[in-house]
Short mmCIF file of C-alpha atoms in Angstrom, two decimals:
data_model
loop_
_atom_site.label_atom_id
_atom_site.label_comp_id
_atom_site.label_asym_id
_atom_site.label_seq_id
_atom_site.Cartn_x
_atom_site.Cartn_y
_atom_site.Cartn_z
CA MET L 127 117.71 -110.91 111.12
CA VAL L 128 114.02 -111.54 110.23
CA GLY L 129 112.53 -114.84 111.81
CA THR L 130 109.99 -116.98 110.03
CA ALA L 131 106.93 -117.85 111.62
CA CYS L 132 105.71 -121.54 111.34
CA ARG L 133 102.15 -121.75 109.92
CA GLU L 134 100.02 -124.48 111.60
CA VAL L 135 98.44 -126.84 108.96
CA SER L 136 94.84 -127.61 109.72
CA PRO L 137 93.95 -131.11 109.69
CA PRO L 138 92.07 -132.51 106.60
CA ASP L 139 88.35 -132.70 106.62
CA VAL L 140 87.51 -136.48 107.54
CA GLN L 141 84.42 -138.26 108.44
CA LEU L 142 84.96 -141.80 109.91
CA LEU L 143 82.22 -144.11 108.60
CA GLY L 144 81.21 -147.73 109.33
CA ALA L 145 81.81 -147.94 113.13
CA SER L 146 79.55 -150.26 115.04
CA ALA L 147 79.30 -147.72 117.91
CA VAL L 148 80.76 -144.52 119.19
CA ARG L 149 81.58 -143.88 122.88
CA ASP L 150 82.08 -140.53 124.11
CA ASP L 151 82.60 -140.87 127.97
CA ALA L 152 86.23 -139.93 128.10
CA GLY L 153 87.18 -138.72 124.55
CA ARG L 154 85.37 -139.91 121.61
CA VAL L 155 86.27 -143.50 120.37
CA PHE L 156 84.95 -145.24 117.54
CA LEU L 157 84.22 -149.14 117.93
CA PHE L 158 84.54 -151.75 115.34
CA ASP L 159 83.00 -154.95 116.07
CA GLY L 160 83.39 -158.34 114.47
CA VAL L 161 84.51 -157.88 110.94
CA ALA L 162 83.46 -154.13 110.46
CA GLN L 163 85.78 -152.29 108.15
CA PRO L 164 86.55 -148.52 108.79
CA ARG L 165 85.58 -146.29 105.83
CA LEU L 166 86.65 -142.70 105.44
CA SER L 167 85.27 -139.71 103.80
CA VAL L 168 87.79 -137.19 102.98
CA GLY L 169 87.41 -133.57 101.70
CA GLY L 170 89.84 -131.30 99.90
CA SER L 171 92.39 -131.97 97.47
CA GLY L 172 95.78 -133.88 97.38
CA GLU L 173 97.09 -137.23 98.01
CA VAL L 174 95.63 -139.01 101.05
CA SER L 175 97.69 -141.28 103.18
CA VAL L 176 96.20 -143.48 105.95
CA ARG L 177 98.08 -145.06 108.93
CA VAL L 178 97.03 -147.40 111.67
CA SER L 179 99.16 -147.35 115.01
CA ASP L 180 102.18 -146.33 112.54
CA LEU L 181 101.30 -148.86 109.89
CA GLU L 182 100.87 -147.60 106.50
CA ILE L 183 97.41 -148.78 105.18
CA THR L 184 96.34 -149.19 101.56
CA PRO L 185 92.68 -148.93 101.00
CA VAL L 186 90.78 -151.59 99.36
CA GLY L 187 88.17 -149.48 97.84
CA ARG L 188 88.10 -145.62 96.63
CA ARG L 189 85.60 -143.57 94.80
CA ARG L 190 84.45 -139.97 94.61
CA VAL L 191 81.14 -138.86 95.64
CA ALA L 192 79.77 -135.42 95.87
CA GLY L 193 83.37 -133.89 95.68
CA ARG L 194 84.87 -136.15 98.44
CA VAL L 195 86.91 -139.50 98.28
CA LEU L 196 85.38 -142.35 99.97
CA LEU L 197 87.87 -144.78 101.24
CA THR L 198 87.28 -148.21 102.30
CA LEU L 199 90.08 -149.74 104.74
CA PRO L 200 90.93 -153.31 105.21
CA ARG L 201 90.20 -154.43 108.83
CA PRO L 202 93.32 -154.05 110.92
CA GLU L 203 94.47 -157.35 112.29
CA GLY L 204 94.09 -158.22 116.16
CA MET L 205 91.77 -156.74 118.56
CA GLY L 206 92.07 -153.50 121.09
CA PRO L 207 92.65 -149.74 120.73
CA ARG L 208 94.52 -148.50 117.71
CA LEU L 209 95.30 -144.87 116.48
CA LEU L 210 94.01 -143.88 113.04
CA GLU L 211 95.67 -141.12 111.15
CA VAL L 212 94.76 -139.56 107.82
CA ARG L 213 97.26 -136.99 106.21
CA ARG L 214 96.42 -134.77 103.39
CA ALA L 215 98.17 -131.55 102.18
CA GLY L 216 100.49 -131.45 105.22
CA GLY L 217 97.66 -131.65 107.72
CA VAL L 218 96.92 -134.76 110.14
CA TRP L 219 93.66 -135.97 111.41
CA ARG L 220 93.77 -138.47 114.34
CA GLN L 221 91.20 -140.54 115.79
CA ARG L 222 91.25 -143.37 118.45
CA ILE L 223 89.48 -146.57 117.34
CA VAL L 224 88.92 -150.06 119.01
CA LEU L 225 88.60 -153.36 117.34
CA ARG L 226 86.69 -155.85 119.30
CA PRO L 227 84.45 -159.01 118.88
CA ASP L 228 80.90 -158.89 118.06
CA PRO L 229 79.24 -158.06 121.49
CA PHE L 230 75.88 -159.97 120.25
CA SER L 231 78.30 -163.14 120.51
CA ALA L 232 79.56 -162.65 124.05
CA PRO L 233 78.31 -165.15 126.49
CA ALA L 234 76.64 -162.78 129.03
CA VAL L 235 74.61 -161.11 126.08
CA ARG L 236 73.67 -164.81 124.65
CA VAL L 237 72.32 -165.53 128.13
CA VAL L 238 69.96 -162.66 128.00
CA ALA L 239 68.86 -163.37 124.68
CA LEU L 240 68.20 -167.08 125.63
CA ALA L 241 66.27 -165.94 128.62
CA ALA L 242 64.24 -163.28 126.59
CA ASP L 243 63.01 -165.99 124.35
CA GLN L 244 61.47 -167.66 127.51
CA ASP L 245 60.27 -164.49 129.46
CA SER L 246 61.15 -160.98 128.36
CA ARG L 247 60.58 -159.76 132.11
CA SER L 248 63.26 -162.33 133.52
CA ALA L 249 65.81 -161.27 130.62
CA LYS L 250 65.27 -157.54 131.61
CA ALA L 251 66.36 -158.37 135.21
CA ARG L 252 69.54 -159.97 133.84
CA LEU L 253 70.73 -156.63 132.32
CA SER L 254 71.72 -155.21 135.77
CA GLY L 255 74.60 -158.08 135.61
CA LEU L 256 76.17 -156.93 132.46
CA GLU L 257 79.50 -154.92 132.15
CA ASP L 258 78.90 -151.51 130.62
CA ASP L 259 80.72 -152.48 127.50
CA LEU L 260 78.05 -155.04 126.63
CA TRP L 261 74.91 -153.69 128.37
CA PRO L 262 73.52 -151.64 125.34
CA TRP L 263 73.62 -154.97 123.18
CA GLY L 264 72.01 -157.00 125.85
CA CYS L 265 69.31 -154.42 126.17
CA VAL L 266 68.57 -154.73 122.39
CA GLU L 267 68.29 -158.61 122.76
CA TRP L 268 65.58 -157.95 125.54
CA ALA L 269 63.76 -155.23 123.51
CA ARG L 270 63.36 -156.91 120.31
CA ARG L 271 61.40 -159.60 122.18
CA VAL L 272 59.07 -157.31 123.97
CA PRO L 273 55.48 -157.60 122.38
CA ALA L 274 55.26 -155.10 119.55
CA GLU L 275 53.01 -152.77 121.22
CA GLY L 276 55.51 -152.08 123.97
CA ARG L 277 58.75 -152.18 121.82
CA ALA L 278 59.24 -148.56 121.31
CA ASN L 279 59.22 -147.80 125.16
CA ALA L 280 61.60 -150.77 125.53
CA TYR L 281 64.01 -149.16 123.12
CA LEU L 282 63.59 -145.94 124.87
CA GLU L 283 64.76 -147.71 128.13
CA CYS L 284 67.90 -148.92 126.08
CA ALA L 285 68.65 -145.50 124.72
CA ASP L 286 68.77 -144.02 128.11
CA GLY L 287 70.88 -146.74 129.59
CA ALA L 288 73.27 -146.57 126.56
CA GLY L 289 73.74 -142.83 126.99
CA GLU L 290 74.46 -143.26 130.86
CA ARG L 291 77.33 -145.47 129.85
CA GLY L 292 78.67 -142.97 127.20
CA PHE L 293 77.55 -144.72 124.16
CA VAL L 294 76.29 -141.76 122.16
CA SER L 295 75.56 -143.65 118.87
CA GLU L 296 73.44 -146.33 120.63
CA ALA L 297 71.66 -143.82 122.56
CA ALA L 298 70.52 -142.08 119.24
CA SER L 299 70.29 -145.48 117.31
CA ARG L 300 67.94 -146.96 119.98
CA ARG L 301 65.68 -143.71 119.94
CA ILE L 302 65.51 -144.17 116.15
CA ALA L 303 64.49 -147.77 116.73
CA ALA L 304 61.74 -146.57 118.99
CA LEU L 305 60.68 -144.16 116.43
CA TYR L 306 60.30 -147.01 113.91
CA TRP L 307 58.22 -149.20 116.31
CA ALA L 308 55.96 -146.24 117.21
CA ASN L 309 55.40 -145.83 113.51
CA ARG L 310 55.00 -149.37 112.94
CA VAL L 311 52.36 -150.06 115.39
CA ARG L 312 50.70 -146.57 114.39
CA HIS L 313 51.13 -144.98 117.88
CA LEU L 314 51.62 -141.72 115.76
CA ARG L 315 51.08 -139.27 118.68
CA GLU L 316 53.93 -141.12 120.65
CA ALA L 317 56.02 -141.22 117.56
CA GLN L 318 55.88 -137.41 117.29
CA LYS L 319 57.20 -137.27 120.70
CA VAL L 320 60.00 -139.88 120.26
CA LEU L 321 61.12 -137.90 117.15
CA GLN L 322 62.05 -134.99 119.12
CA LEU L 323 63.92 -137.22 121.48
CA ALA L 324 65.58 -138.89 118.43
CA GLU L 325 66.43 -135.49 116.86
CA ALA L 326 68.31 -134.46 120.00
CA ALA L 327 70.39 -137.70 120.42
CA VAL L 328 71.24 -137.65 116.65
CA ALA L 329 72.57 -134.06 116.96
CA ALA L 330 74.63 -135.03 119.94
CA ALA L 331 76.05 -138.15 118.12
CA GLY L 332 77.01 -136.03 115.04
CA LEU L 333 77.15 -139.34 112.79
CA PRO L 334 75.85 -138.64 109.37
CA GLN L 335 74.54 -142.31 108.99
CA LEU L 336 72.23 -141.85 111.84
CA GLN L 337 71.04 -138.47 110.43
CA ALA L 338 70.16 -140.39 107.32
CA GLU L 339 68.08 -143.17 109.24
CA LEU L 340 66.34 -140.47 111.36
CA GLU L 341 65.30 -138.58 108.22
CA TYR L 342 63.95 -141.79 106.81
CA GLN L 343 61.85 -142.40 109.79
CA ARG L 344 60.75 -138.83 109.94
CA GLY L 345 59.52 -139.32 106.19
CA LEU L 346 57.56 -142.47 107.14
CA LEU L 347 55.85 -140.68 110.16
CA LEU L 348 54.91 -137.59 107.79
CA SER L 349 53.47 -140.08 105.16
CA LEU L 350 51.48 -141.81 107.67
CA VAL L 351 49.62 -138.71 108.67
CA GLY L 352 49.25 -137.54 104.98
CA HIS L 353 51.98 -134.72 104.77
CA LEU L 354 53.22 -136.14 101.61
CA HIS L 355 55.21 -133.02 100.45
CA GLU L 356 57.20 -132.92 103.73
CA ALA L 357 57.45 -136.75 103.52
CA ARG L 358 58.98 -136.53 100.25
CA GLN L 359 61.47 -133.89 101.27
CA ALA L 360 62.67 -136.14 104.21
CA LEU L 361 62.88 -139.17 102.23
CA GLU L 362 64.85 -137.55 99.57
CA ALA L 363 67.25 -136.01 102.14
CA ALA L 364 67.82 -139.38 103.55
CA ALA L 365 68.63 -141.03 100.32
CA ALA L 366 71.11 -138.14 99.43
CA LEU L 367 72.90 -138.33 102.81
CA ALA L 368 73.18 -142.07 102.43
CA THR L 369 74.52 -141.60 98.85
CA ARG L 370 77.23 -139.27 100.21
CA ILE L 371 78.43 -141.58 102.82
CA GLY L 372 78.68 -144.58 100.50
CA GLU L 373 75.65 -146.39 101.92
CA ASP L 374 74.11 -147.24 98.60
CA GLY L 375 71.96 -150.05 99.85
CA GLU L 376 70.21 -147.74 102.31
CA ALA L 377 70.07 -144.96 99.73
CA ALA L 378 67.95 -147.27 97.44
CA VAL L 379 65.66 -148.13 100.22
CA PHE L 380 65.23 -144.59 101.12
CA GLY L 381 64.74 -143.53 97.61
CA MET L 382 62.17 -146.24 96.90
CA GLN L 383 60.11 -144.86 99.76
CA ALA L 384 60.45 -141.52 98.39
CA ALA L 385 59.22 -142.98 94.95
CA LEU L 386 56.02 -144.34 96.77
CA THR L 387 55.29 -140.81 98.29
CA ILE L 388 55.46 -139.46 94.71
CA SER L 389 53.04 -142.31 93.67
CA ASP L 390 50.73 -141.13 96.72
CA LEU L 391 50.95 -137.62 95.18
CA GLY L 392 49.41 -139.14 92.09
CA ARG L 393 52.55 -138.79 89.93
CA HIS L 394 52.43 -142.35 88.73
CA GLU L 395 54.80 -141.72 85.72
CA GLU L 396 57.47 -140.26 87.96
CA ALA L 397 57.15 -142.96 90.48
CA LEU L 398 57.39 -145.63 87.98
CA ALA L 399 60.61 -144.03 86.52
CA ARG L 400 62.16 -143.84 89.98
CA VAL L 401 61.31 -147.51 90.27
CA GLU L 402 63.15 -148.60 87.12
CA ALA L 403 66.26 -146.45 88.06
CA LEU L 404 66.41 -148.03 91.45
CA ALA L 405 65.76 -151.65 90.06
CA SER L 406 69.32 -152.30 89.66
CA SER L 407 70.67 -150.55 92.81
CA SER L 408 73.34 -152.21 95.04
CA THR L 409 72.07 -154.03 97.98
CA VAL L 410 75.38 -154.39 99.55
CA GLY L 411 75.12 -153.78 103.34
CA LEU L 412 71.40 -154.48 103.52
CA SER L 413 70.03 -157.31 105.55
CA ALA L 414 67.86 -159.81 103.72
CA GLY L 415 64.66 -158.13 104.98
CA ASP L 416 65.78 -154.71 104.00
CA ALA L 417 66.69 -156.08 100.51
CA ALA L 418 63.29 -157.37 100.11
CA THR L 419 61.71 -154.02 101.14
CA LEU L 420 63.04 -152.65 97.89
CA ASP L 421 60.90 -155.29 95.88
CA SER L 422 57.91 -154.73 98.22
CA THR L 423 57.79 -151.13 97.70
CA ALA L 424 58.37 -151.39 93.89
CA GLY L 425 55.43 -153.82 93.67
CA TRP L 426 53.17 -151.52 95.61
CA ILE L 427 54.04 -148.51 93.36
CA ARG L 428 53.31 -150.76 90.22
CA LEU L 429 49.89 -151.65 91.93
CA ARG L 430 49.08 -148.04 92.41
CA ALA L 431 49.80 -147.18 88.80
CA ALA L 432 47.72 -150.13 87.52
CA ARG L 433 44.68 -149.03 89.60
CA ALA L 434 45.13 -145.37 88.44
CA TRP L 435 45.54 -146.29 84.82
CA ASP L 436 43.43 -149.35 84.56
CA ALA L 437 46.65 -151.17 83.54
CA PRO L 438 46.26 -154.81 84.08
CA GLU L 439 49.56 -155.50 82.33
CA LEU L 440 51.30 -154.07 85.47
CA LEU L 441 49.80 -156.81 87.51
CA PRO L 442 52.08 -159.86 86.80
CA SER L 443 55.40 -158.23 87.53
CA ALA L 444 53.86 -156.93 90.94
CA ARG L 445 52.56 -160.22 91.84
CA ALA L 446 55.85 -161.86 91.29
CA ALA L 447 57.65 -159.46 93.44
CA LEU L 448 55.05 -159.45 96.26
CA GLU L 449 54.87 -163.18 96.31
CA ARG L 450 58.64 -163.45 96.62
CA VAL L 451 58.81 -160.89 99.32
CA ALA L 452 56.10 -162.46 101.34
CA ALA L 453 57.98 -165.70 101.25
CA THR L 454 61.21 -164.11 102.07
CA TYR L 455 59.78 -162.29 105.32
CA ALA L 456 58.05 -165.44 106.35
CA ALA L 457 61.37 -167.44 106.14
CA LEU L 458 63.13 -164.64 107.93
CA GLY L 459 60.56 -164.70 110.82
CA GLN L 460 59.44 -161.10 110.23
CA PRO L 461 55.71 -161.30 110.61
CA GLU L 462 55.20 -157.65 110.59
CA ARG L 463 56.74 -157.22 107.27
CA GLU L 464 55.12 -160.35 106.14
CA ALA L 465 51.68 -158.98 106.94
CA ASN L 466 52.47 -155.66 104.86
CA ALA L 467 53.29 -157.89 101.82
CA LEU L 468 50.01 -159.96 102.12
CA ALA L 469 47.94 -156.76 102.31
CA ASN L 470 49.46 -155.53 99.05
CA LEU L 471 48.82 -159.11 97.62
CA ALA L 472 45.03 -158.54 98.64
CA PHE L 473 44.80 -155.36 97.07
CA LEU L 474 46.27 -157.00 93.70
CA GLU L 475 43.51 -159.63 93.97
CA ARG L 476 40.82 -157.10 93.93
CA LEU L 477 42.44 -155.29 91.02
CA ALA L 478 42.40 -158.63 89.19
CA GLY L 479 38.76 -159.22 90.01
CA ARG L 480 39.16 -162.08 92.45
CA PRO L 481 37.22 -160.63 95.63
CA GLY L 482 37.26 -163.97 97.24
CA ALA L 483 40.96 -164.51 97.05
CA ALA L 484 41.44 -160.83 98.30
CA LEU L 485 39.32 -161.28 101.29
CA ASP L 486 41.22 -164.58 102.05
CA LEU L 487 44.55 -162.41 101.91
CA VAL L 488 43.00 -159.81 104.10
CA ALA L 489 42.36 -162.42 106.80
CA ARG L 490 45.95 -164.02 106.32
CA ALA L 491 47.55 -160.45 106.62
CA ARG L 492 45.70 -159.72 109.82
CA ALA L 493 46.61 -163.32 111.25
CA ALA L 494 50.47 -162.68 110.31
CA SER L 495 50.75 -159.50 112.23
CA PRO L 496 51.51 -159.84 115.90
CA ALA L 497 50.48 -156.27 116.55
CA THR L 498 47.11 -155.04 117.43
CA ARG L 499 47.75 -152.10 114.78
CA GLY L 500 50.56 -151.95 112.13
CA PHE L 501 51.31 -150.21 108.99
CA GLU L 502 48.78 -152.10 107.08
CA THR L 503 45.86 -152.12 109.70
CA ALA L 504 44.02 -149.25 108.24
CA PHE L 505 44.57 -150.25 104.68
CA LEU L 506 43.30 -153.82 105.54
CA ASP L 507 40.00 -152.29 107.04
CA LEU L 508 39.50 -149.85 104.08
CA LEU L 509 40.14 -152.75 101.52
CA GLU L 510 37.68 -155.15 103.30
CA GLY L 511 35.06 -152.41 103.34
CA GLU L 512 35.61 -151.59 99.69
CA LEU L 513 35.30 -155.25 98.81
CA HIS L 514 31.99 -155.51 100.66
CA LEU L 515 30.85 -152.47 98.80
CA ASP L 516 31.56 -154.17 95.73
CA ALA L 517 29.21 -157.10 96.78
CA GLN L 518 26.59 -154.75 98.16
CA ARG L 519 27.16 -156.22 101.57
CA TRP L 520 26.36 -152.73 103.21
CA ALA L 521 26.50 -153.65 106.90
CA GLU L 522 29.78 -155.57 106.64
CA ALA L 523 31.38 -152.57 104.43
CA GLU L 524 30.20 -150.08 107.02
CA ALA L 525 31.72 -151.91 109.83
CA ALA L 526 35.12 -152.28 107.94
CA LEU L 527 35.09 -148.76 106.84
CA SER L 528 34.09 -147.29 110.04
CA ARG L 529 37.25 -149.10 111.67
CA ALA L 530 39.48 -147.62 108.99
CA TRP L 531 38.14 -144.10 109.71
CA GLN L 532 37.84 -144.37 113.69
CA GLY L 533 41.27 -146.27 114.05
CA THR L 534 43.26 -143.63 112.04
CA LEU L 535 41.74 -140.68 113.86
CA GLN L 536 42.32 -142.22 117.14
CA GLU L 537 46.06 -142.44 116.13
CA ASP L 538 46.35 -138.95 115.07
CA PRO L 539 43.31 -136.49 115.05
CA THR L 540 44.90 -134.34 112.58
CA ALA L 541 45.59 -137.22 109.93
CA SER L 542 44.59 -136.42 106.40
CA THR L 543 45.20 -139.43 104.36
CA GLU L 544 43.87 -141.12 101.33
CA ASP L 545 42.59 -143.98 103.29
CA LEU L 546 40.54 -141.50 105.40
CA PHE L 547 39.17 -139.90 102.22
CA ARG L 548 38.29 -143.21 100.68
CA ALA L 549 36.63 -144.60 104.01
CA GLN L 550 34.26 -141.63 104.08
CA VAL L 551 33.29 -141.81 100.42
CA GLY L 552 32.78 -145.44 101.04
CA LEU L 553 30.38 -144.78 104.13
CA ALA L 554 28.56 -142.42 102.08
CA VAL L 555 27.82 -144.90 99.34
CA ALA L 556 26.76 -147.43 101.96
CA ALA L 557 24.41 -145.07 103.72
CA LEU L 558 22.94 -143.88 100.43
CA ALA L 559 22.25 -147.56 99.41
CA GLN L 560 20.20 -148.10 102.73
CA ARG L 561 18.32 -144.78 102.14
CA ARG L 562 19.88 -142.66 104.71
CA ARG L 563 20.39 -139.64 102.44
CA PRO L 564 21.17 -136.92 104.86
CA GLU L 565 24.19 -139.18 106.46
CA ALA L 566 25.26 -139.92 103.11
CA LEU L 567 25.57 -136.09 102.21
CA ALA L 568 27.39 -135.38 105.59
CA ARG L 569 29.81 -138.04 105.00
CA LEU L 570 30.76 -136.66 101.57
CA ALA L 571 31.26 -133.32 102.97
CA ARG L 572 33.65 -134.85 105.53
CA ALA L 573 35.47 -136.68 102.55
CA ARG L 574 35.71 -133.16 100.78
CA GLN L 575 37.29 -131.67 103.90
CA VAL L 576 39.89 -134.55 104.09
CA LEU L 577 40.61 -134.13 100.43
CA ALA L 578 41.00 -130.33 100.71
CA ARG L 579 43.21 -130.79 103.55
CA SER L 580 45.44 -133.25 101.76
CA ALA L 581 45.71 -130.87 98.80
CA ARG L 582 47.03 -127.89 100.95
CA LEU L 583 49.78 -130.44 102.44
CA ALA L 584 50.60 -131.68 98.85
CA GLY L 585 53.29 -128.82 98.56
CA SER L 586 53.19 -126.69 95.14
CA GLU L 587 50.11 -125.85 93.14
CA ALA L 588 51.05 -128.27 90.53
CA MET L 589 51.40 -131.02 93.25
CA ARG L 590 47.85 -130.15 94.53
CA ALA L 591 46.43 -130.47 91.14
CA ARG L 592 48.07 -133.94 90.44
CA LEU L 593 46.61 -134.96 93.96
CA LEU L 594 43.15 -133.93 93.45
CA GLU L 595 43.16 -135.29 89.77
CA ALA L 596 44.54 -138.72 91.36
CA ARG L 597 41.36 -138.67 93.78
CA ARG L 598 38.97 -137.51 91.35
CA GLY L 599 37.79 -141.03 90.37
CA VAL L 600 36.93 -141.97 93.85
CA TYR L 601 34.61 -139.08 94.27
CA ALA L 602 33.12 -139.42 90.99
CA ALA L 603 32.04 -143.13 91.91
CA ALA L 604 30.17 -141.51 94.76
CA VAL L 605 28.46 -138.99 92.49
CA THR L 606 27.47 -141.89 90.21
CA ALA L 607 25.97 -143.81 93.09
CA PHE L 608 23.88 -140.72 93.94
CA ALA L 609 22.68 -140.54 90.31
CA ASP L 610 21.70 -144.13 90.11
CA ALA L 611 19.84 -143.82 93.44
CA GLY L 612 17.71 -141.13 91.75
CA GLU L 613 19.36 -138.25 93.83
CA LEU L 614 20.01 -136.22 90.64
CA ASP L 615 20.01 -132.75 92.29
CA ALA L 616 22.23 -134.05 94.95
CA ALA L 617 24.66 -135.67 92.23
CA TRP L 618 24.79 -132.55 90.42
CA ARG L 619 25.60 -130.52 93.32
CA LEU L 620 28.28 -132.79 94.74
CA ALA L 621 29.85 -132.95 91.17
CA ASP L 622 29.90 -129.18 91.06
CA GLN L 623 31.46 -128.82 94.35
CA ALA L 624 34.24 -131.40 93.36
CA GLN L 625 34.93 -129.79 90.09
CA ALA L 626 35.13 -126.42 91.71
CA LEU L 627 37.74 -127.58 94.32
CA PHE L 628 39.67 -129.18 91.47
CA LEU L 629 39.40 -126.04 89.03
CA ARG L 630 40.66 -123.80 91.78
CA SER L 631 43.64 -125.63 92.10
CA LEU L 632 44.41 -125.70 88.47
CA GLU L 633 43.84 -121.93 88.30
CA ASN L 634 46.17 -121.47 91.00
CA ASP L 635 48.69 -123.49 89.41
CA ARG L 636 48.23 -121.64 86.19
CA ARG L 637 48.82 -118.38 87.83
CA VAL L 638 51.89 -119.62 89.66
CA ARG L 639 53.48 -120.84 86.30
CA LEU L 640 52.64 -117.58 84.62
CA ALA L 641 54.33 -115.52 87.27
CA ARG L 642 57.48 -117.31 86.64
CA LEU L 643 57.62 -116.33 83.02
CA ALA L 644 59.46 -113.23 81.98
CA PRO L 645 57.06 -110.32 80.94
CA ALA L 646 57.40 -110.86 77.23
CA ALA L 647 56.91 -114.51 77.38
CA ARG L 648 54.05 -114.18 79.72
CA ALA L 649 52.31 -111.61 77.21
CA ARG L 650 52.86 -114.20 74.28
CA PHE L 651 51.32 -117.03 76.23
CA GLU L 652 48.41 -114.83 77.38
CA SER L 653 47.94 -113.78 73.80
CA ALA L 654 47.99 -117.33 72.35
CA GLU L 655 45.77 -118.41 75.17
CA LEU L 656 43.14 -115.81 74.11
CA VAL L 657 43.12 -116.88 70.42
CA TYR L 658 42.74 -120.47 71.57
CA LEU L 659 39.62 -119.64 73.64
CA GLU L 660 38.06 -117.60 70.92
CA ARG L 661 38.48 -120.38 68.42
CA ARG L 662 36.93 -122.83 70.95
CA GLU L 663 33.83 -120.60 71.37
CA ARG L 664 33.07 -120.63 67.62
#
């Protein structure tokens, strides 16, 4: 008689999403707070059935994304532990979950919040009295009230404490929050260290939503230091991850930031196309502030295109969006974001030919921000300096542009951003106007160094060419200033240097494109090119 061995069926490929927290001190448990609903991402084929503690559950939402089934489950009734089971093709996947009230509403956590409203130091002392199940949320109530410059360190303390209590998700989430605040107040060298801590914590947590958030913050940091190609890659990875797990609102925010990076690279048509594609995106799951960020970023992208193309017809839609966003942030009590929206409106007023209104908004933006430095600080210094240049107030221009240059380099000596380039060009123009020719030439040389480094970091040769073309107008204005001052030899030399940099990039781009062609196609192209050049010479 021949025996038949039973083949063990592997459990289905399941990701549990939507949890408020994950604890891993004695086996992994997913916590669902308040009204949070479990969601599932299931791979493979066949019918999927779901049970919670032996009760069959009918999903309230189902769709396919990237070859997987995304299921939204109704929140089970009651509170306490449950066993979630997913069956597919004979395999069973099991996971413990816990349903509980929102910890932020717990009386002990509310006491910490109220104390923090009065004095963050006394609130921190109260954390030691919290139970482990509540401590991570009490710590957040303390950290979010610490002054902006110290908030990154506060969130790192919360991360350490959450990790000690087994909350792997909160240990990662708080480090991502620390990275956000280090970026926000432009402590960029600190941010690079926090990024490494966050990477390790996110890897340990193994949760795709945290990986998406980390990639987003990584992209912001890379943008701030001028690594635009890598920034775009990180932001598009964040958007793709969010889409795969059904976080459509976050995917839209991340995708809009990627569009801004495309704009920074000088590819305004592509950036505006992205804006239009994302305009109707779902904002489900986003806070009111994050939803407003979509409008804010879209408005800024339109402003950049308006400047590049001298297209005032783009200004009204950008103005409406940014005014709405600034009002939203003010109503929500988010002064850091309000300052950023006001800075963008100041830029708009300069484009609209209203320098007085622009300077007023620069002052309002600075007054709104509680941080010594923020996302908008260097930009405001640069904008103020350029407004003074326009009015030939040379001393005021030099003071503001020097702040933009020195402040950015103090944040990260390796930074290579458009703001740095524009600041040095502006300082050169101001020096020339005051007959300090050697200084003006030295500053333009520094501007060229920044520009060359920015181009190297832009990615492909085609992207380098687009970035250089986008910066060409700023450099051309400096050349014109030298010519107007009677420095014709210097003007010609500077123009030749800038043109050489641009043409080298174009020639490299041409060689890369030709190398991609099949031999026969390359020969046809080169033959046609030769005919064209001969005709042009006649």
